[in-house]
PDB file of C-alpha atoms in Angstrom:
ATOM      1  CA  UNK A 432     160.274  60.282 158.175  1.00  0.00           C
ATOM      2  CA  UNK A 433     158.117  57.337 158.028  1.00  0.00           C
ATOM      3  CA  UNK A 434     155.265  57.088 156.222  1.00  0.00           C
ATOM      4  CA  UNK A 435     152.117  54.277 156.690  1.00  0.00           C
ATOM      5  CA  UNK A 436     149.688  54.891 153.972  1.00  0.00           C
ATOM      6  CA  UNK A 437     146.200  53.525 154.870  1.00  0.00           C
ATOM      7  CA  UNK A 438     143.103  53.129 152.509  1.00  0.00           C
ATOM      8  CA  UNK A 439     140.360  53.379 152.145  1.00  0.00           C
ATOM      9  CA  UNK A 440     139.484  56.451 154.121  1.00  0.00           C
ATOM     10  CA  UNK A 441     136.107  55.699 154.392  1.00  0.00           C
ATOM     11  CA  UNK A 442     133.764  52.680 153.620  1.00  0.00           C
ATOM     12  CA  UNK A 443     130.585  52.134 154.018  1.00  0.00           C
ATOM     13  CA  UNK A 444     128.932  49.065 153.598  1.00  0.00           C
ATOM     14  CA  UNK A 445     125.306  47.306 154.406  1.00  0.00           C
ATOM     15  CA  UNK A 446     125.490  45.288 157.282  1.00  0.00           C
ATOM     16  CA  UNK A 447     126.360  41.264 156.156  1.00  0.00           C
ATOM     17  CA  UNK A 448     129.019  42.993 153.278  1.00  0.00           C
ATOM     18  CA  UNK A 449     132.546  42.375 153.791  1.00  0.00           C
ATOM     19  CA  UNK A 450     134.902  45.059 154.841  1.00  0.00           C
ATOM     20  CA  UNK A 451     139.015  45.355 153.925  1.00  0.00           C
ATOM     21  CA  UNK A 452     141.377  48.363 154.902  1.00  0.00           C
ATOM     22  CA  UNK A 453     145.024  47.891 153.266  1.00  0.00           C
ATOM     23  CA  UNK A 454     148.309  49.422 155.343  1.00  0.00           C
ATOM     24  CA  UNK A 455     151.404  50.236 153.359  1.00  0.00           C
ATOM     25  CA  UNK A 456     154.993  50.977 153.994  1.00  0.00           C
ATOM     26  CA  UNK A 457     157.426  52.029 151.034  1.00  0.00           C
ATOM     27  CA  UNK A 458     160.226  50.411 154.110  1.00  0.00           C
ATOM     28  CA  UNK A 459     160.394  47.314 155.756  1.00  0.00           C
ATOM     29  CA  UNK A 460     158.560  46.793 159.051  1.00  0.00           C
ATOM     30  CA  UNK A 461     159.472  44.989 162.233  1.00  0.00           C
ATOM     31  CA  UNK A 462     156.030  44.497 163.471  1.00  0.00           C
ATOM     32  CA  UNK A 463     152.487  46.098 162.928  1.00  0.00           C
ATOM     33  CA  UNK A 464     149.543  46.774 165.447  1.00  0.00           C
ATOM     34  CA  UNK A 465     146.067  47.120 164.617  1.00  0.00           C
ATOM     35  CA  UNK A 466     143.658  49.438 166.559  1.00  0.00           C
ATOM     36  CA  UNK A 467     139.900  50.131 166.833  1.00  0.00           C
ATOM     37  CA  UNK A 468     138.388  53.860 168.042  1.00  0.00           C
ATOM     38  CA  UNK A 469     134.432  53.686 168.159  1.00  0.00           C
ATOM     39  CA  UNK A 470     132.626  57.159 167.520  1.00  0.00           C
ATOM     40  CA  UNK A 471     133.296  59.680 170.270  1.00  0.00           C
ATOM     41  CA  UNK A 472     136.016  56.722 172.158  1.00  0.00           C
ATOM     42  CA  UNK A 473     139.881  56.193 172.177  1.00  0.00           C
ATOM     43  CA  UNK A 474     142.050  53.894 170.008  1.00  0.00           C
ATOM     44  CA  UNK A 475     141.922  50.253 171.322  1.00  0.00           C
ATOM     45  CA  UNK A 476     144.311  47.777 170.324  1.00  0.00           C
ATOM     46  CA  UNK A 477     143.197  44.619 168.749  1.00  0.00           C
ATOM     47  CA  UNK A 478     146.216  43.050 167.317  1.00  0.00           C
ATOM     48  CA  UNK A 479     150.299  43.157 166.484  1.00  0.00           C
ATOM     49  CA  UNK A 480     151.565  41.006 163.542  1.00  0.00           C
ATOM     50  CA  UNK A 481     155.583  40.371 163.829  1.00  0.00           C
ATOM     51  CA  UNK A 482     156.236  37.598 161.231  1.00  0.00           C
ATOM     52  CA  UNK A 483     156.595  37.810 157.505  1.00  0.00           C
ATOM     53  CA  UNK A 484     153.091  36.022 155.982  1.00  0.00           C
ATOM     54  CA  UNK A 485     151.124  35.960 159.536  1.00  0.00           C
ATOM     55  CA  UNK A 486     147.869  35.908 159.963  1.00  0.00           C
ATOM     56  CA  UNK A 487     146.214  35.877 162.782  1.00  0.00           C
ATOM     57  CA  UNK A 488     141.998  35.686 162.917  1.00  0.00           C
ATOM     58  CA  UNK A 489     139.809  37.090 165.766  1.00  0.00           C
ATOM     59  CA  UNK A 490     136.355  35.786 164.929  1.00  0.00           C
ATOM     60  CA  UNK A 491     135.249  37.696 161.973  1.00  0.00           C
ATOM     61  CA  UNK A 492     138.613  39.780 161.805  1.00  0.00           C
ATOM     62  CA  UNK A 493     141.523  38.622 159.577  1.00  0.00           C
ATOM     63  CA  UNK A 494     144.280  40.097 159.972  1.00  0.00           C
ATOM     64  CA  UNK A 495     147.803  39.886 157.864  1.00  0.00           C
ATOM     65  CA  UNK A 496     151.189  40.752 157.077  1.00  0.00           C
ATOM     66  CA  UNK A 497     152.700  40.661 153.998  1.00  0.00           C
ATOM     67  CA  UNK A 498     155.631  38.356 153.180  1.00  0.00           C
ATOM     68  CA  UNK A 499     157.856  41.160 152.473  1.00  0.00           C
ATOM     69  CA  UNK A 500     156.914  43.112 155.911  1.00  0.00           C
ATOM     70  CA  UNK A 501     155.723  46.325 153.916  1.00  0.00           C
ATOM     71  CA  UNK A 502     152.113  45.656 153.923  1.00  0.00           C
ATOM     72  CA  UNK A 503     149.024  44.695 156.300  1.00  0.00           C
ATOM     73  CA  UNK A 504     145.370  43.953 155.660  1.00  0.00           C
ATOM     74  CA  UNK A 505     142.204  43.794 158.139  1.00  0.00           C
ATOM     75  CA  UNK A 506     139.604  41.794 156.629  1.00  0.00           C
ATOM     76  CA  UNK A 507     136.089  41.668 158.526  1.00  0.00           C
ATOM     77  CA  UNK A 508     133.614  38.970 157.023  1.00  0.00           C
ATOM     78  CA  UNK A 509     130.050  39.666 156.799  1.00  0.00           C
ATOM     79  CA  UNK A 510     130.058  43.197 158.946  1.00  0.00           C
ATOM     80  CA  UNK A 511     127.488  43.860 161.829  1.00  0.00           C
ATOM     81  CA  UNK A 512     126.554  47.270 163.109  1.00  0.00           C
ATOM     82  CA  UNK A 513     128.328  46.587 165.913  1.00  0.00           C
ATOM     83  CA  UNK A 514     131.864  46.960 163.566  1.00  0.00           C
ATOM     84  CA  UNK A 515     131.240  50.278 163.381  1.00  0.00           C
ATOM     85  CA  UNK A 516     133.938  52.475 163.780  1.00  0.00           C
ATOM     86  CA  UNK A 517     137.684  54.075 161.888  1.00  0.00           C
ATOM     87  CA  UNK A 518     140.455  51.214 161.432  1.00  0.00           C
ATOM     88  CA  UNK A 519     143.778  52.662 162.384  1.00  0.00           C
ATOM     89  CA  UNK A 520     147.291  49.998 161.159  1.00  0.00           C
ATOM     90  CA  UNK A 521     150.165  51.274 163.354  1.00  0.00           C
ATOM     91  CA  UNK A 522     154.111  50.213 162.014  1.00  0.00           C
ATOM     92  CA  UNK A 523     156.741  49.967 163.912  1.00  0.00           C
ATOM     93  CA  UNK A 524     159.879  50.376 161.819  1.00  0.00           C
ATOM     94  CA  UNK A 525     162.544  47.453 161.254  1.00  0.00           C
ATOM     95  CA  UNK A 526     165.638  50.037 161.900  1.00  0.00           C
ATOM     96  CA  UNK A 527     166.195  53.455 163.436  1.00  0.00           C
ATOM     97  CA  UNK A 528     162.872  53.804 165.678  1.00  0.00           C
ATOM     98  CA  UNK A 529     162.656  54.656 169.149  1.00  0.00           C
ATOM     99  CA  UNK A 530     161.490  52.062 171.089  1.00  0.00           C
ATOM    100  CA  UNK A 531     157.683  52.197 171.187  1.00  0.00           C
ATOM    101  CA  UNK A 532     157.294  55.043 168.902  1.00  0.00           C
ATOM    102  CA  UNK A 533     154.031  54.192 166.591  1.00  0.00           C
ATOM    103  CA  UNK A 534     153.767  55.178 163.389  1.00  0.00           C
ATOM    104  CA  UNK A 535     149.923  55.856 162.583  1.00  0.00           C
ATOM    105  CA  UNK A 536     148.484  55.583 159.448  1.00  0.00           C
ATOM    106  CA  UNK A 537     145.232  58.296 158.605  1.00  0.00           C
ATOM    107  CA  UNK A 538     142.343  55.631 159.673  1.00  0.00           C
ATOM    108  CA  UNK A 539     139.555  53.747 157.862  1.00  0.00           C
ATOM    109  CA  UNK A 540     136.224  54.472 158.823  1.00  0.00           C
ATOM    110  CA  UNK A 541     133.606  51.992 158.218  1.00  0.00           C
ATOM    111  CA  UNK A 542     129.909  52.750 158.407  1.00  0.00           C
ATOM    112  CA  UNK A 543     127.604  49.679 158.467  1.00  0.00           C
ATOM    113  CA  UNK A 544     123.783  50.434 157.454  1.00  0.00           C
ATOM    114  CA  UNK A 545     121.738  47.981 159.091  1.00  0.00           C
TER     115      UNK A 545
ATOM    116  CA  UNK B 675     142.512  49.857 187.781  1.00  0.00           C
ATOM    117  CA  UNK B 676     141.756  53.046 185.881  1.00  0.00           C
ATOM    118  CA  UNK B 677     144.316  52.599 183.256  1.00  0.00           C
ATOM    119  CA  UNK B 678     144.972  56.121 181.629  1.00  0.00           C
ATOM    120  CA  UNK B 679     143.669  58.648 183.174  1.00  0.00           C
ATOM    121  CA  UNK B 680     143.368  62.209 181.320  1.00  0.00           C
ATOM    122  CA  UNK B 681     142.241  65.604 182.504  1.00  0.00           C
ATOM    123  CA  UNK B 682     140.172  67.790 182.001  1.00  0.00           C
ATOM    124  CA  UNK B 683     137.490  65.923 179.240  1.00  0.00           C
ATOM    125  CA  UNK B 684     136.411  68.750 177.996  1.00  0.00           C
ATOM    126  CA  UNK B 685     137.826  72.596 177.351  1.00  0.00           C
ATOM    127  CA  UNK B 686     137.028  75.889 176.002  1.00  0.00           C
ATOM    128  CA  UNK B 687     139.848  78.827 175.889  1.00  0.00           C
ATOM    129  CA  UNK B 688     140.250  81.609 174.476  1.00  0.00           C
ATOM    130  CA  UNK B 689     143.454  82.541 172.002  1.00  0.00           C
ATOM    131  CA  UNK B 690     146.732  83.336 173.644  1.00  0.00           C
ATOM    132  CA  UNK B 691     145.393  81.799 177.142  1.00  0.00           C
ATOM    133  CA  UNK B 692     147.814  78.299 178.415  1.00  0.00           C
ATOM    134  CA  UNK B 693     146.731  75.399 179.617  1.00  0.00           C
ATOM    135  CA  UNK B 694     148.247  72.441 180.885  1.00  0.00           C
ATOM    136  CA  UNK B 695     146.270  69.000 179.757  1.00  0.00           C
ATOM    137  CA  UNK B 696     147.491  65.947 183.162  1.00  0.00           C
ATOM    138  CA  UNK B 697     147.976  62.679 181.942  1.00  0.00           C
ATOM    139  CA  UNK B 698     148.774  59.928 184.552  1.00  0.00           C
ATOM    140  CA  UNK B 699     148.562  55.819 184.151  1.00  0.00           C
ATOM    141  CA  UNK B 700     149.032  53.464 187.013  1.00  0.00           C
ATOM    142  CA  UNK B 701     150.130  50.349 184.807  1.00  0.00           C
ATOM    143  CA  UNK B 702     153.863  50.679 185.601  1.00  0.00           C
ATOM    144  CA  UNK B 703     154.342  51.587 182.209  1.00  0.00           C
ATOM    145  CA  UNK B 704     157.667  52.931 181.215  1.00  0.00           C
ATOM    146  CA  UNK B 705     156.883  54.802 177.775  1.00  0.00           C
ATOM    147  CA  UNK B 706     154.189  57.601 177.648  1.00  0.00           C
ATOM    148  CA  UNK B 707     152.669  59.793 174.479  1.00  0.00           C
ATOM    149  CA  UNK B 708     150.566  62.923 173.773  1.00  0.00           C
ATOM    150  CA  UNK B 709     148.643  62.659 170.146  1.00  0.00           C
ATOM    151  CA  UNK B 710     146.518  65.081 168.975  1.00  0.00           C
ATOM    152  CA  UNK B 711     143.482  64.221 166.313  1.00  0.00           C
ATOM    153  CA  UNK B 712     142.359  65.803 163.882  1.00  0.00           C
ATOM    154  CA  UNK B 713     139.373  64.566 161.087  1.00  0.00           C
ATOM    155  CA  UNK B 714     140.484  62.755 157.967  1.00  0.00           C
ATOM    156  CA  UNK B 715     144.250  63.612 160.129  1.00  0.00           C
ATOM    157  CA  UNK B 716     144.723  60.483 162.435  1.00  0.00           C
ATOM    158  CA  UNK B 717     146.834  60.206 165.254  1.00  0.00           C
ATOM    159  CA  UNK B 718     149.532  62.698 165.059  1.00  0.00           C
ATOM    160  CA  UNK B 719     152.754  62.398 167.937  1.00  0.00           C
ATOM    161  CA  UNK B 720     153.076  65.299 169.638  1.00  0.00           C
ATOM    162  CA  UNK B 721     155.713  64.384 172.313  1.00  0.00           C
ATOM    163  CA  UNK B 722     156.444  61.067 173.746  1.00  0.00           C
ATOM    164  CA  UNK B 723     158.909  60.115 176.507  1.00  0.00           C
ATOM    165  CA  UNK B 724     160.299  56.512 176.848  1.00  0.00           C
ATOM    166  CA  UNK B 725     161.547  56.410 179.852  1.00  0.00           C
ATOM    167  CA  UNK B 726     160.635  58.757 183.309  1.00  0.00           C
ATOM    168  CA  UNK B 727     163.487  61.931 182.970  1.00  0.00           C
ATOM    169  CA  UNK B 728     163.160  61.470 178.958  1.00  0.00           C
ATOM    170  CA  UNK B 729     161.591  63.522 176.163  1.00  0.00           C
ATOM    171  CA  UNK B 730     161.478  63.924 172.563  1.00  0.00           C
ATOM    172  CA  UNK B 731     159.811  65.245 169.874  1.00  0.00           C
ATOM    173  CA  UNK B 732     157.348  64.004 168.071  1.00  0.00           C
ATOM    174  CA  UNK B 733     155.904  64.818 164.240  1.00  0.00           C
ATOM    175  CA  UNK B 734     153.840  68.221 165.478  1.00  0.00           C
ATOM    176  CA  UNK B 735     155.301  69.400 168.425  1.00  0.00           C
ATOM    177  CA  UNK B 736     155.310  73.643 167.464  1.00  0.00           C
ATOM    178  CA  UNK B 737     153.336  75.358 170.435  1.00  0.00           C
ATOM    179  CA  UNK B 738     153.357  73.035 172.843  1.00  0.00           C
ATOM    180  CA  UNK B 739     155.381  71.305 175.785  1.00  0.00           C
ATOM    181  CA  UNK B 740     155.411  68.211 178.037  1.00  0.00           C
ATOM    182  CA  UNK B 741     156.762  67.574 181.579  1.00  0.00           C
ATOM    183  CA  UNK B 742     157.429  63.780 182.364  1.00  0.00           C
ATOM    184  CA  UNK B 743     156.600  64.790 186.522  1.00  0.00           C
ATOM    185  CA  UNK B 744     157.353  60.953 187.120  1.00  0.00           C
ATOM    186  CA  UNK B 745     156.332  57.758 186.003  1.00  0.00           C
ATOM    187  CA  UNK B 746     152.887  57.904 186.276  1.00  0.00           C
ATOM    188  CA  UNK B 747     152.516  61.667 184.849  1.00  0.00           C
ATOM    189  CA  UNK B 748     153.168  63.191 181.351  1.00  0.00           C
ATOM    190  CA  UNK B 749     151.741  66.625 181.016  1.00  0.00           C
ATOM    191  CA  UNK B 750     151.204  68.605 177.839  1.00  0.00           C
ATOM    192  CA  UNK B 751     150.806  72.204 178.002  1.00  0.00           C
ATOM    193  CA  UNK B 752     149.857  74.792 175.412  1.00  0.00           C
ATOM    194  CA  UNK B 753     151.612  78.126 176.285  1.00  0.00           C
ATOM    195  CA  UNK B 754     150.041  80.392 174.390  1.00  0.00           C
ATOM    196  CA  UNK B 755     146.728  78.619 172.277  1.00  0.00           C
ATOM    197  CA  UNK B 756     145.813  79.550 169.284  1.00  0.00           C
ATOM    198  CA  UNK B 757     142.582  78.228 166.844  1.00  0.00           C
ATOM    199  CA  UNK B 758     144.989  75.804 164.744  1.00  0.00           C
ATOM    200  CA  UNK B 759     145.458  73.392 168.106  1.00  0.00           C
ATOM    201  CA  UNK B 760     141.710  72.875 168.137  1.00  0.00           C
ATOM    202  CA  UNK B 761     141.432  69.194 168.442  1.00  0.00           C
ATOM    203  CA  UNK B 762     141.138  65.969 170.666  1.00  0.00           C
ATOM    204  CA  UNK B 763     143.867  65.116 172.318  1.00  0.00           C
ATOM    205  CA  UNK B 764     145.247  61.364 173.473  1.00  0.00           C
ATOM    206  CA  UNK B 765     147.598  60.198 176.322  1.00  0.00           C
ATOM    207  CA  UNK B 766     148.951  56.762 176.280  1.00  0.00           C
ATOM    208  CA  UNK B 767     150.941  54.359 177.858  1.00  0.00           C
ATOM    209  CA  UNK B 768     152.791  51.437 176.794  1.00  0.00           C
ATOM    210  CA  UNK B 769     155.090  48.821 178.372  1.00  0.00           C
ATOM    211  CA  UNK B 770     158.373  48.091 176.988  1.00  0.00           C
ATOM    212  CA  UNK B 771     159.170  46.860 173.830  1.00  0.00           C
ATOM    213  CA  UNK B 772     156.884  47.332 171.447  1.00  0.00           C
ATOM    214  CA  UNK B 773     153.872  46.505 173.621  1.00  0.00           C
ATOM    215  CA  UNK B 774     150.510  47.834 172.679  1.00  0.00           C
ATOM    216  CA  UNK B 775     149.429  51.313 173.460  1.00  0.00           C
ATOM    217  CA  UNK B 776     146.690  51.960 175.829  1.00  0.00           C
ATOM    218  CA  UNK B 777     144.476  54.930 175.353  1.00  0.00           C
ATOM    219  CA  UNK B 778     142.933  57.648 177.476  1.00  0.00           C
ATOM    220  CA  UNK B 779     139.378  59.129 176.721  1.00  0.00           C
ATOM    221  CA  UNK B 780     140.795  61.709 175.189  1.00  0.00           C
ATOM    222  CA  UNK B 781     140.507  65.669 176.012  1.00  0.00           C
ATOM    223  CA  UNK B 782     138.090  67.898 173.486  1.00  0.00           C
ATOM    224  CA  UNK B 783     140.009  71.069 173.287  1.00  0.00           C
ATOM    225  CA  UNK B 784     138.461  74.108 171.431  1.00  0.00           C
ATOM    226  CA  UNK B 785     140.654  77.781 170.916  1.00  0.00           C
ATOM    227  CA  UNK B 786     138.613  80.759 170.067  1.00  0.00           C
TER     228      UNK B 786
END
């Protein structure tokens, strides 16, 4: 089945440090989503990527997809405590998946000491 | 609006005892999933059902079953618990397409 390998699995950094979790697919994707789960909450979707080479930017978040749709990176610049929390990419593959079935990858979780 | 709405938050049983976890969403949302998560495991799809009258399996669905009651509710029931399906368990909702997913708070499950 599909497979979305995620790392790190855990990073911590001191709060101003820059933070980057890489997504991988060994198939092509037709779009990727991004979610957030703070300690103790749910999942909480930040962003989907669709095209080959986007990038999209939410303040300090950078998010993008690789030209070959296999790959995804979250990029935070200069981290506050408030970042806190496990990084979770989610593919959607480009053939053969039910529509709206997520594929997970295992998480990054990023401590930030203040 | 509430959004996802999952029941109970919180649950002790004992091995071999069922339980049925309620999931129900009022976003008119055609696709609904059960994930269960474990540490270091991510999300993991237990069941999911994409449209109201549909099921299918997921990637872990051994000892457990789902009942799409309607639109609005996807159930997930444990027949017979045992320690291994100790975890926190997700319902969510998303539109069609490939819309995003939206969470419940999850329920903390615990098999003796």
């Amino acid at each position: 089945g599909q497979q979305v390998m995620q790392i790190p699995q855990y990073q911590h950094v001191q709060e101003g440090e820059d933070f980057t979790t890489y997504c991988n697919s060994s198939t092509t994707l037709s779009n990727i989503q991004w979610y957030k789960q703070r300690p103790g909450g749910h999942p909480v979707f930040l962003i989907q990527l669709v095209k080959s080479g986007e990038v999209k930017k939410q303040k300090r978040l950078t998010f993008q997809f690789g030209e070959a749709k296999k790959n995804s990176s979250l990029h935070i610049t200069a981290t506050q405590t408030t970042d806190v929390g496990t990084y979770f990419c989610a593919a959607i593959p480009d053939r053969g998946s039910t529509l709206g079935r997520l594929y997970f990858g295992r998480g990054t979780q990023l401590t930030v000491w203040p | 609006n509430a959004g996802v709405t999952q029941t109970p938050k919180f649950q002790v049983l004992k091995t071999g005892q069922s339980m049925t976890l309620q999931c129900a969403q009022d976003m008119n949302h055609n696709s609904m999933y059960w994930y269960r998560q474990d540490p270091g495991m991510g999300l993991r799809l237990i069941y999911y059902s994409a449209s109201e009258g549909t099921t299918d399996k997921g990637e872990v669905p051994n000892g457990y079953n789902v009942s799409r009651l309607n639109k609005r509710e996807f159930s997930l029931r444990l027949e017979s618990a045992a320690p291994s399906q100790t975890s926190v368990y997700f319902c969510a909702s998303s539109g069609t397409g490939y819309q995003p997913q939206h969470f419940g708070d999850g329920t903390r499950l615990s098999i003796l």
